[in-house]
């Protein structure tokens, strides 16, 4: 009996010791909000930054999916919420999320420049009461968001970019000479873009920043430098993701927040796959726009359809002509999976696909990495 008690006591001490161990990693959760955005950062001290809150037409669903990540991280509040811009796939779940967990600090780019019914109502009736109970600030390029253990720099906001290169950056960008401008709406170029450093680990999330603003940020000189992880990619849409950005950043890994028929466009896929030094692309969804022609292996895709086809198309899907109605996109309202990135200060990071528990570790350059 005494031996049993001693064993149980030892086990309890072991559990207590494990629970007392401080978190030492930066954890990033890329949640599935069906072609919107909801990316959560959690520091070793448990401080949190959430970039966007999912879709307006799936607010309850998307807030619930973000809360799955929140619970995994053990959070009791969101310390900083960055709203990149005023499109419904980025602000849509905010009120629902705020009803589930306190949000302490709201950050945005300032006034909306693309009036629309949903955005106008959100800005008039929903958003002000939320930030009235907390703090609210307008981000400007060059601002730093105060978070212990991280260096978070705003590099784009309200159509402006940083003018001074980040430390170690500033070299000539060879991809500027072949840049081709793109079309865009008014709000995407306003996106709040953030560059995050954790020790030697570097990542960037630019919201839905478009090609022309990418050019302003990266030409004639690359003001950002290189990154380990490129997040978002504007869902993989071709109005963003020019070589002047993607190739110049030289990401080792990219994670695309696409939907079943939103993003993952062939032009973007070809640009990303051709990026110098790229080791892997991970996608939240298989994209019908790219088909098997340009997709990644299934282990790197987080979500499938509720009722998947027997065979995925090999070729790309051709959208209907203007004025024609497209068939409904395959639905995915059931169980959702996210990517979890665990980054260490030496630059090592591991990505896990929660659909299949497939993980891959990327070690710093020069330590058995392929870069």
GROMACS .gro file of C-alpha atoms in nm:
model
  371
    1UNK     CA    1   0.000   0.000   0.000
    2UNK     CA    2   0.278   0.236   0.097
    3UNK     CA    3   0.457   0.163  -0.230
    4UNK     CA    4   0.137   0.244  -0.423
    5UNK     CA    5   0.101   0.576  -0.242
    6UNK     CA    6   0.464   0.661  -0.317
    7UNK     CA    7   0.416   0.583  -0.687
    8UNK     CA    8   0.099   0.796  -0.704
    9UNK     CA    9   0.273   1.081  -0.525
   10UNK     CA   10   0.561   1.064  -0.769
   11UNK     CA   11   0.319   1.072  -1.061
   12UNK     CA   12   0.136   1.373  -0.918
   13UNK     CA   13   0.465   1.557  -0.868
   14UNK     CA   14   0.563   1.473  -1.226
   15UNK     CA   15   0.233   1.606  -1.362
   16UNK     CA   16   0.258   1.920  -1.149
   17UNK     CA   17   0.616   1.974  -1.266
   18UNK     CA   18   0.510   1.935  -1.630
   19UNK     CA   19   0.222   2.179  -1.581
   20UNK     CA   20   0.461   2.429  -1.425
   21UNK     CA   21   0.696   2.418  -1.723
   22UNK     CA   22   0.672   2.754  -1.903
   23UNK     CA   23   0.583   2.762  -2.272
   24UNK     CA   24   0.898   2.826  -2.474
   25UNK     CA   25   0.759   2.839  -2.828
   26UNK     CA   26   0.562   3.076  -3.047
   27UNK     CA   27   0.249   2.888  -3.152
   28UNK     CA   28   0.056   2.993  -3.463
   29UNK     CA   29  -0.284   2.856  -3.558
   30UNK     CA   30  -0.407   2.896  -3.917
   31UNK     CA   31  -0.778   2.824  -3.884
   32UNK     CA   32  -1.016   2.716  -4.159
   33UNK     CA   33  -1.272   2.991  -4.216
   34UNK     CA   34  -1.363   2.883  -4.569
   35UNK     CA   35  -1.153   3.119  -4.776
   36UNK     CA   36  -1.151   3.400  -4.519
   37UNK     CA   37  -0.883   3.463  -4.261
   38UNK     CA   38  -0.838   3.384  -3.893
   39UNK     CA   39  -0.474   3.345  -3.784
   40UNK     CA   40  -0.384   3.324  -3.414
   41UNK     CA   41  -0.041   3.385  -3.260
   42UNK     CA   42   0.033   3.281  -2.901
   43UNK     CA   43   0.361   3.384  -2.736
   44UNK     CA   44   0.559   3.184  -2.479
   45UNK     CA   45   0.405   3.406  -2.210
   46UNK     CA   46   0.053   3.329  -2.334
   47UNK     CA   47  -0.007   3.670  -2.494
   48UNK     CA   48  -0.216   3.648  -2.810
   49UNK     CA   49  -0.262   3.820  -3.145
   50UNK     CA   50  -0.550   3.728  -3.374
   51UNK     CA   51  -0.548   3.847  -3.734
   52UNK     CA   52  -0.910   3.867  -3.862
   53UNK     CA   53  -1.221   3.675  -3.760
   54UNK     CA   54  -1.365   3.488  -4.057
   55UNK     CA   55  -1.676   3.524  -4.273
   56UNK     CA   56  -1.994   3.722  -4.220
   57UNK     CA   57  -2.205   3.453  -4.386
   58UNK     CA   58  -2.062   3.189  -4.153
   59UNK     CA   59  -2.002   3.393  -3.839
   60UNK     CA   60  -2.115   3.131  -3.587
   61UNK     CA   61  -1.926   2.855  -3.770
   62UNK     CA   62  -1.605   3.057  -3.808
   63UNK     CA   63  -1.603   3.197  -3.455
   64UNK     CA   64  -1.642   2.841  -3.332
   65UNK     CA   65  -1.347   2.727  -3.541
   66UNK     CA   66  -1.128   3.007  -3.407
   67UNK     CA   67  -1.238   2.913  -3.056
   68UNK     CA   68  -1.115   2.557  -3.118
   69UNK     CA   69  -0.766   2.704  -3.159
   70UNK     CA   70  -0.817   2.936  -2.861
   71UNK     CA   71  -0.901   2.638  -2.640
   72UNK     CA   72  -0.604   2.439  -2.766
   73UNK     CA   73  -0.383   2.735  -2.674
   74UNK     CA   74  -0.542   2.763  -2.328
   75UNK     CA   75  -0.635   3.129  -2.371
   76UNK     CA   76  -0.888   3.321  -2.162
   77UNK     CA   77  -0.876   3.637  -2.374
   78UNK     CA   78  -0.755   3.777  -2.705
   79UNK     CA   79  -0.500   4.045  -2.623
   80UNK     CA   80  -0.473   4.201  -2.969
   81UNK     CA   81  -0.709   4.170  -3.265
   82UNK     CA   82  -0.581   4.301  -3.598
   83UNK     CA   83  -0.856   4.364  -3.853
   84UNK     CA   84  -0.664   4.379  -4.179
   85UNK     CA   85  -0.940   4.544  -4.385
   86UNK     CA   86  -1.317   4.580  -4.415
   87UNK     CA   87  -1.422   4.281  -4.622
   88UNK     CA   88  -1.677   4.039  -4.481
   89UNK     CA   89  -1.445   3.738  -4.502
   90UNK     CA   90  -1.212   3.914  -4.257
   91UNK     CA   91  -1.441   4.097  -4.011
   92UNK     CA   92  -1.745   3.870  -4.033
   93UNK     CA   93  -1.705   3.662  -3.717
   94UNK     CA   94  -1.597   3.945  -3.488
   95UNK     CA   95  -1.919   4.006  -3.295
   96UNK     CA   96  -1.979   3.635  -3.248
   97UNK     CA   97  -1.622   3.582  -3.132
   98UNK     CA   98  -1.637   3.878  -2.893
   99UNK     CA   99  -1.945   3.722  -2.733
  100UNK     CA  100  -1.739   3.411  -2.655
  101UNK     CA  101  -1.408   3.556  -2.534
  102UNK     CA  102  -1.291   3.903  -2.421
  103UNK     CA  103  -1.091   4.104  -2.675
  104UNK     CA  104  -0.866   4.370  -2.519
  105UNK     CA  105  -0.720   4.568  -2.809
  106UNK     CA  106  -0.861   4.632  -3.157
  107UNK     CA  107  -0.627   4.745  -3.438
  108UNK     CA  108  -0.730   4.848  -3.791
  109UNK     CA  109  -0.623   5.071  -4.080
  110UNK     CA  110  -0.870   5.354  -4.017
  111UNK     CA  111  -1.163   5.460  -4.238
  112UNK     CA  112  -1.314   5.223  -4.492
  113UNK     CA  113  -1.255   5.321  -4.856
  114UNK     CA  114  -1.491   5.076  -5.025
  115UNK     CA  115  -1.850   5.142  -4.914
  116UNK     CA  116  -2.076   4.836  -4.916
  117UNK     CA  117  -2.390   4.747  -4.724
  118UNK     CA  118  -2.233   4.482  -4.499
  119UNK     CA  119  -1.922   4.685  -4.422
  120UNK     CA  120  -2.121   5.006  -4.367
  121UNK     CA  121  -2.352   4.833  -4.119
  122UNK     CA  122  -2.060   4.666  -3.941
  123UNK     CA  123  -1.875   4.996  -3.903
  124UNK     CA  124  -2.184   5.188  -3.795
  125UNK     CA  125  -2.349   4.942  -3.557
  126UNK     CA  126  -2.124   4.648  -3.467
  127UNK     CA  127  -1.762   4.754  -3.447
  128UNK     CA  128  -1.777   5.074  -3.234
  129UNK     CA  129  -1.958   4.910  -2.938
  130UNK     CA  130  -1.698   4.632  -2.937
  131UNK     CA  131  -1.390   4.851  -2.918
  132UNK     CA  132  -1.562   5.100  -2.686
  133UNK     CA  133  -1.525   4.836  -2.414
  134UNK     CA  134  -1.154   4.791  -2.488
  135UNK     CA  135  -0.870   4.978  -2.660
  136UNK     CA  136  -0.870   5.083  -3.023
  137UNK     CA  137  -0.584   5.207  -3.239
  138UNK     CA  138  -0.519   5.281  -3.604
  139UNK     CA  139  -0.205   5.115  -3.738
  140UNK     CA  140   0.056   5.306  -3.933
  141UNK     CA  141   0.352   5.160  -4.122
  142UNK     CA  142   0.649   5.140  -3.889
  143UNK     CA  143   0.437   5.099  -3.575
  144UNK     CA  144   0.529   4.823  -3.333
  145UNK     CA  145   0.265   4.625  -3.147
  146UNK     CA  146   0.390   4.580  -2.793
  147UNK     CA  147   0.404   4.206  -2.719
  148UNK     CA  148   0.658   4.055  -2.481
  149UNK     CA  149   0.893   3.815  -2.655
  150UNK     CA  150   0.794   3.914  -3.010
  151UNK     CA  151   0.889   4.193  -3.245
  152UNK     CA  152   0.571   4.277  -3.440
  153UNK     CA  153   0.614   4.553  -3.698
  154UNK     CA  154   0.334   4.700  -3.909
  155UNK     CA  155   0.475   4.715  -4.262
  156UNK     CA  156   0.160   4.819  -4.453
  157UNK     CA  157  -0.160   4.999  -4.357
  158UNK     CA  158  -0.415   5.231  -4.521
  159UNK     CA  159  -0.241   5.205  -4.857
  160UNK     CA  160   0.099   5.308  -4.720
  161UNK     CA  161   0.414   5.101  -4.674
  162UNK     CA  162   0.723   5.130  -4.458
  163UNK     CA  163   0.979   5.365  -4.610
  164UNK     CA  164   1.284   5.236  -4.424
  165UNK     CA  165   1.406   4.881  -4.472
  166UNK     CA  166   1.391   4.641  -4.180
  167UNK     CA  167   1.725   4.543  -4.024
  168UNK     CA  168   1.924   4.326  -4.263
  169UNK     CA  169   1.701   4.415  -4.561
  170UNK     CA  170   1.722   4.688  -4.823
  171UNK     CA  171   1.903   4.517  -5.108
  172UNK     CA  172   1.801   4.565  -5.471
  173UNK     CA  173   1.509   4.347  -5.578
  174UNK     CA  174   1.589   4.178  -5.912
  175UNK     CA  175   1.224   4.085  -5.974
  176UNK     CA  176   1.109   4.448  -6.003
  177UNK     CA  177   1.220   4.477  -6.365
  178UNK     CA  178   0.965   4.218  -6.482
  179UNK     CA  179   0.674   4.332  -6.264
  180UNK     CA  180   0.329   4.345  -6.425
  181UNK     CA  181   0.064   4.559  -6.251
  182UNK     CA  182  -0.266   4.400  -6.154
  183UNK     CA  183  -0.628   4.499  -6.102
  184UNK     CA  184  -0.774   4.534  -5.755
  185UNK     CA  185  -1.063   4.669  -5.555
  186UNK     CA  186  -1.030   4.962  -5.313
  187UNK     CA  187  -1.006   4.789  -4.973
  188UNK     CA  188  -0.758   4.506  -5.031
  189UNK     CA  189  -0.466   4.749  -5.082
  190UNK     CA  190  -0.548   4.907  -4.744
  191UNK     CA  191  -0.460   4.584  -4.558
  192UNK     CA  192  -0.268   4.598  -4.233
  193UNK     CA  193   0.041   4.385  -4.293
  194UNK     CA  194   0.259   4.261  -4.008
  195UNK     CA  195   0.612   4.120  -3.991
  196UNK     CA  196   0.677   3.903  -3.685
  197UNK     CA  197   1.016   3.803  -3.545
  198UNK     CA  198   1.064   3.545  -3.269
  199UNK     CA  199   1.434   3.498  -3.211
  200UNK     CA  200   1.563   3.384  -3.551
  201UNK     CA  201   1.218   3.283  -3.676
  202UNK     CA  202   1.055   3.528  -3.918
  203UNK     CA  203   0.705   3.533  -4.063
  204UNK     CA  204   0.481   3.780  -4.242
  205UNK     CA  205   0.106   3.821  -4.295
  206UNK     CA  206  -0.003   4.091  -4.539
  207UNK     CA  207  -0.380   4.045  -4.529
  208UNK     CA  208  -0.509   4.081  -4.885
  209UNK     CA  209  -0.241   4.323  -5.003
  210UNK     CA  210  -0.249   4.342  -5.382
  211UNK     CA  211   0.023   4.331  -5.648
  212UNK     CA  212   0.056   4.705  -5.695
  213UNK     CA  213   0.112   4.757  -5.323
  214UNK     CA  214   0.351   4.462  -5.315
  215UNK     CA  215   0.553   4.654  -5.574
  216UNK     CA  216   0.553   4.968  -5.359
  217UNK     CA  217   0.671   4.766  -5.059
  218UNK     CA  218   0.940   4.566  -5.237
  219UNK     CA  219   1.074   4.789  -5.518
  220UNK     CA  220   1.324   4.904  -5.616
  221UNK     CA  221   1.469   4.770  -5.291
  222UNK     CA  222   1.341   4.481  -5.081
  223UNK     CA  223   1.248   4.649  -4.750
  224UNK     CA  224   1.146   4.322  -4.580
  225UNK     CA  225   1.429   4.078  -4.649
  226UNK     CA  226   1.353   3.706  -4.632
  227UNK     CA  227   1.114   3.502  -4.418
  228UNK     CA  228   1.083   3.147  -4.297
  229UNK     CA  229   0.703   3.135  -4.326
  230UNK     CA  230   0.472   3.328  -4.559
  231UNK     CA  231   0.113   3.336  -4.428
  232UNK     CA  232  -0.218   3.409  -4.598
  233UNK     CA  233  -0.125   3.484  -4.959
  234UNK     CA  234  -0.463   3.655  -5.010
  235UNK     CA  235  -0.624   3.309  -5.034
  236UNK     CA  236  -0.399   3.234  -5.331
  237UNK     CA  237  -0.567   3.487  -5.559
  238UNK     CA  238  -0.387   3.620  -5.863
  239UNK     CA  239  -0.456   3.985  -5.777
  240UNK     CA  240  -0.176   3.935  -5.523
  241UNK     CA  241   0.134   3.713  -5.496
  242UNK     CA  242   0.361   3.868  -5.756
  243UNK     CA  243   0.721   3.745  -5.785
  244UNK     CA  244   0.842   4.085  -5.659
  245UNK     CA  245   0.702   3.979  -5.323
  246UNK     CA  246   0.695   3.599  -5.311
  247UNK     CA  247   1.027   3.533  -5.483
  248UNK     CA  248   1.206   3.819  -5.308
  249UNK     CA  249   1.089   3.702  -4.964
  250UNK     CA  250   1.228   3.353  -5.038
  251UNK     CA  251   0.994   3.179  -4.790
  252UNK     CA  252   1.094   2.829  -4.692
  253UNK     CA  253   0.726   2.750  -4.639
  254UNK     CA  254   0.395   2.912  -4.736
  255UNK     CA  255   0.047   2.851  -4.593
  256UNK     CA  256  -0.249   2.949  -4.811
  257UNK     CA  257  -0.587   3.038  -4.658
  258UNK     CA  258  -0.787   2.930  -4.964
  259UNK     CA  259  -1.137   2.785  -5.001
  260UNK     CA  260  -1.274   2.509  -5.219
  261UNK     CA  261  -1.334   2.752  -5.504
  262UNK     CA  262  -1.168   3.066  -5.376
  263UNK     CA  263  -0.800   3.117  -5.440
  264UNK     CA  264  -0.540   2.861  -5.525
  265UNK     CA  265  -0.547   3.010  -5.875
  266UNK     CA  266  -0.306   2.865  -6.131
  267UNK     CA  267  -0.107   3.187  -6.171
  268UNK     CA  268  -0.046   3.209  -5.798
  269UNK     CA  269   0.032   2.840  -5.763
  270UNK     CA  270   0.295   2.861  -6.037
  271UNK     CA  271   0.451   3.169  -5.877
  272UNK     CA  272   0.470   3.005  -5.534
  273UNK     CA  273   0.603   2.673  -5.662
  274UNK     CA  274   0.875   2.858  -5.856
  275UNK     CA  275   0.983   3.064  -5.554
  276UNK     CA  276   1.357   3.019  -5.484
  277UNK     CA  277   1.420   2.811  -5.176
  278UNK     CA  278   1.059   2.704  -5.124
  279UNK     CA  279   1.037   2.369  -4.949
  280UNK     CA  280   0.661   2.329  -4.908
  281UNK     CA  281   0.322   2.488  -4.964
  282UNK     CA  282   0.039   2.396  -4.727
  283UNK     CA  283  -0.328   2.464  -4.817
  284UNK     CA  284  -0.637   2.486  -4.598
  285UNK     CA  285  -0.839   2.339  -4.886
  286UNK     CA  286  -0.796   2.161  -5.213
  287UNK     CA  287  -0.882   2.424  -5.475
  288UNK     CA  288  -1.098   2.339  -5.775
  289UNK     CA  289  -0.943   2.639  -5.948
  290UNK     CA  290  -0.607   2.465  -5.957
  291UNK     CA  291  -0.726   2.103  -5.977
  292UNK     CA  292  -0.463   1.833  -5.949
  293UNK     CA  293  -0.258   2.024  -6.204
  294UNK     CA  294  -0.121   2.265  -5.944
  295UNK     CA  295  -0.223   2.128  -5.606
  296UNK     CA  296  -0.001   1.992  -5.328
  297UNK     CA  297   0.009   1.637  -5.189
  298UNK     CA  298  -0.290   1.550  -4.972
  299UNK     CA  299  -0.083   1.537  -4.654
  300UNK     CA  300  -0.039   1.915  -4.687
  301UNK     CA  301  -0.414   1.992  -4.720
  302UNK     CA  302  -0.613   2.046  -4.402
  303UNK     CA  303  -0.974   2.007  -4.516
  304UNK     CA  304  -1.191   1.818  -4.762
  305UNK     CA  305  -1.551   1.857  -4.876
  306UNK     CA  306  -1.849   1.734  -4.674
  307UNK     CA  307  -1.938   1.504  -4.965
  308UNK     CA  308  -1.620   1.469  -5.170
  309UNK     CA  309  -1.631   1.358  -5.532
  310UNK     CA  310  -1.498   1.014  -5.612
  311UNK     CA  311  -1.221   1.172  -5.820
  312UNK     CA  312  -1.070   1.516  -5.794
  313UNK     CA  313  -1.038   1.689  -6.132
  314UNK     CA  314  -0.696   1.676  -6.289
  315UNK     CA  315  -0.731   1.999  -6.485
  316UNK     CA  316  -0.819   2.344  -6.357
  317UNK     CA  317  -1.180   2.455  -6.321
  318UNK     CA  318  -1.294   2.719  -6.571
  319UNK     CA  319  -1.516   2.985  -6.413
  320UNK     CA  320  -1.832   3.085  -6.604
  321UNK     CA  321  -1.838   3.388  -6.826
  322UNK     CA  322  -1.944   3.720  -6.674
  323UNK     CA  323  -2.317   3.719  -6.607
  324UNK     CA  324  -2.342   3.342  -6.594
  325UNK     CA  325  -2.423   3.162  -6.270
  326UNK     CA  326  -2.164   2.923  -6.135
  327UNK     CA  327  -2.279   2.602  -5.968
  328UNK     CA  328  -2.266   2.603  -5.590
  329UNK     CA  329  -1.920   2.542  -5.448
  330UNK     CA  330  -1.866   2.214  -5.261
  331UNK     CA  331  -1.964   2.265  -4.899
  332UNK     CA  332  -1.751   2.223  -4.592
  333UNK     CA  333  -1.954   2.304  -4.282
  334UNK     CA  334  -1.868   1.992  -4.085
  335UNK     CA  335  -1.557   1.921  -3.882
  336UNK     CA  336  -1.284   2.172  -3.952
  337UNK     CA  337  -0.910   2.125  -3.924
  338UNK     CA  338  -0.635   2.380  -3.878
  339UNK     CA  339  -0.260   2.402  -3.912
  340UNK     CA  340  -0.058   2.450  -3.596
  341UNK     CA  341   0.290   2.593  -3.624
  342UNK     CA  342   0.527   2.562  -3.329
  343UNK     CA  343   0.830   2.791  -3.371
  344UNK     CA  344   1.146   2.799  -3.163
  345UNK     CA  345   1.382   3.091  -3.113
  346UNK     CA  346   1.663   2.919  -3.301
  347UNK     CA  347   1.449   2.934  -3.617
  348UNK     CA  348   1.324   2.575  -3.610
  349UNK     CA  349   0.951   2.536  -3.669
  350UNK     CA  350   0.712   2.244  -3.701
  351UNK     CA  351   0.380   2.244  -3.886
  352UNK     CA  352   0.108   1.993  -3.796
  353UNK     CA  353  -0.200   1.921  -4.004
  354UNK     CA  354  -0.474   1.839  -3.752
  355UNK     CA  355  -0.674   1.646  -4.014
  356UNK     CA  356  -0.420   1.365  -4.034
  357UNK     CA  357  -0.163   1.459  -3.765
  358UNK     CA  358   0.102   1.482  -4.035
  359UNK     CA  359   0.391   1.698  -3.909
  360UNK     CA  360   0.703   1.830  -4.068
  361UNK     CA  361   0.990   2.010  -3.900
  362UNK     CA  362   1.196   2.279  -4.072
  363UNK     CA  363   1.534   2.344  -3.918
  364UNK     CA  364   1.739   2.662  -3.953
  365UNK     CA  365   1.953   2.709  -4.261
  366UNK     CA  366   2.281   2.527  -4.221
  367UNK     CA  367   2.146   2.266  -3.978
  368UNK     CA  368   2.041   1.983  -4.210
  369UNK     CA  369   1.779   2.197  -4.384
  370UNK     CA  370   1.737   2.179  -4.759
  371UNK     CA  371   1.778   2.551  -4.802
   0.00000   0.00000   0.00000
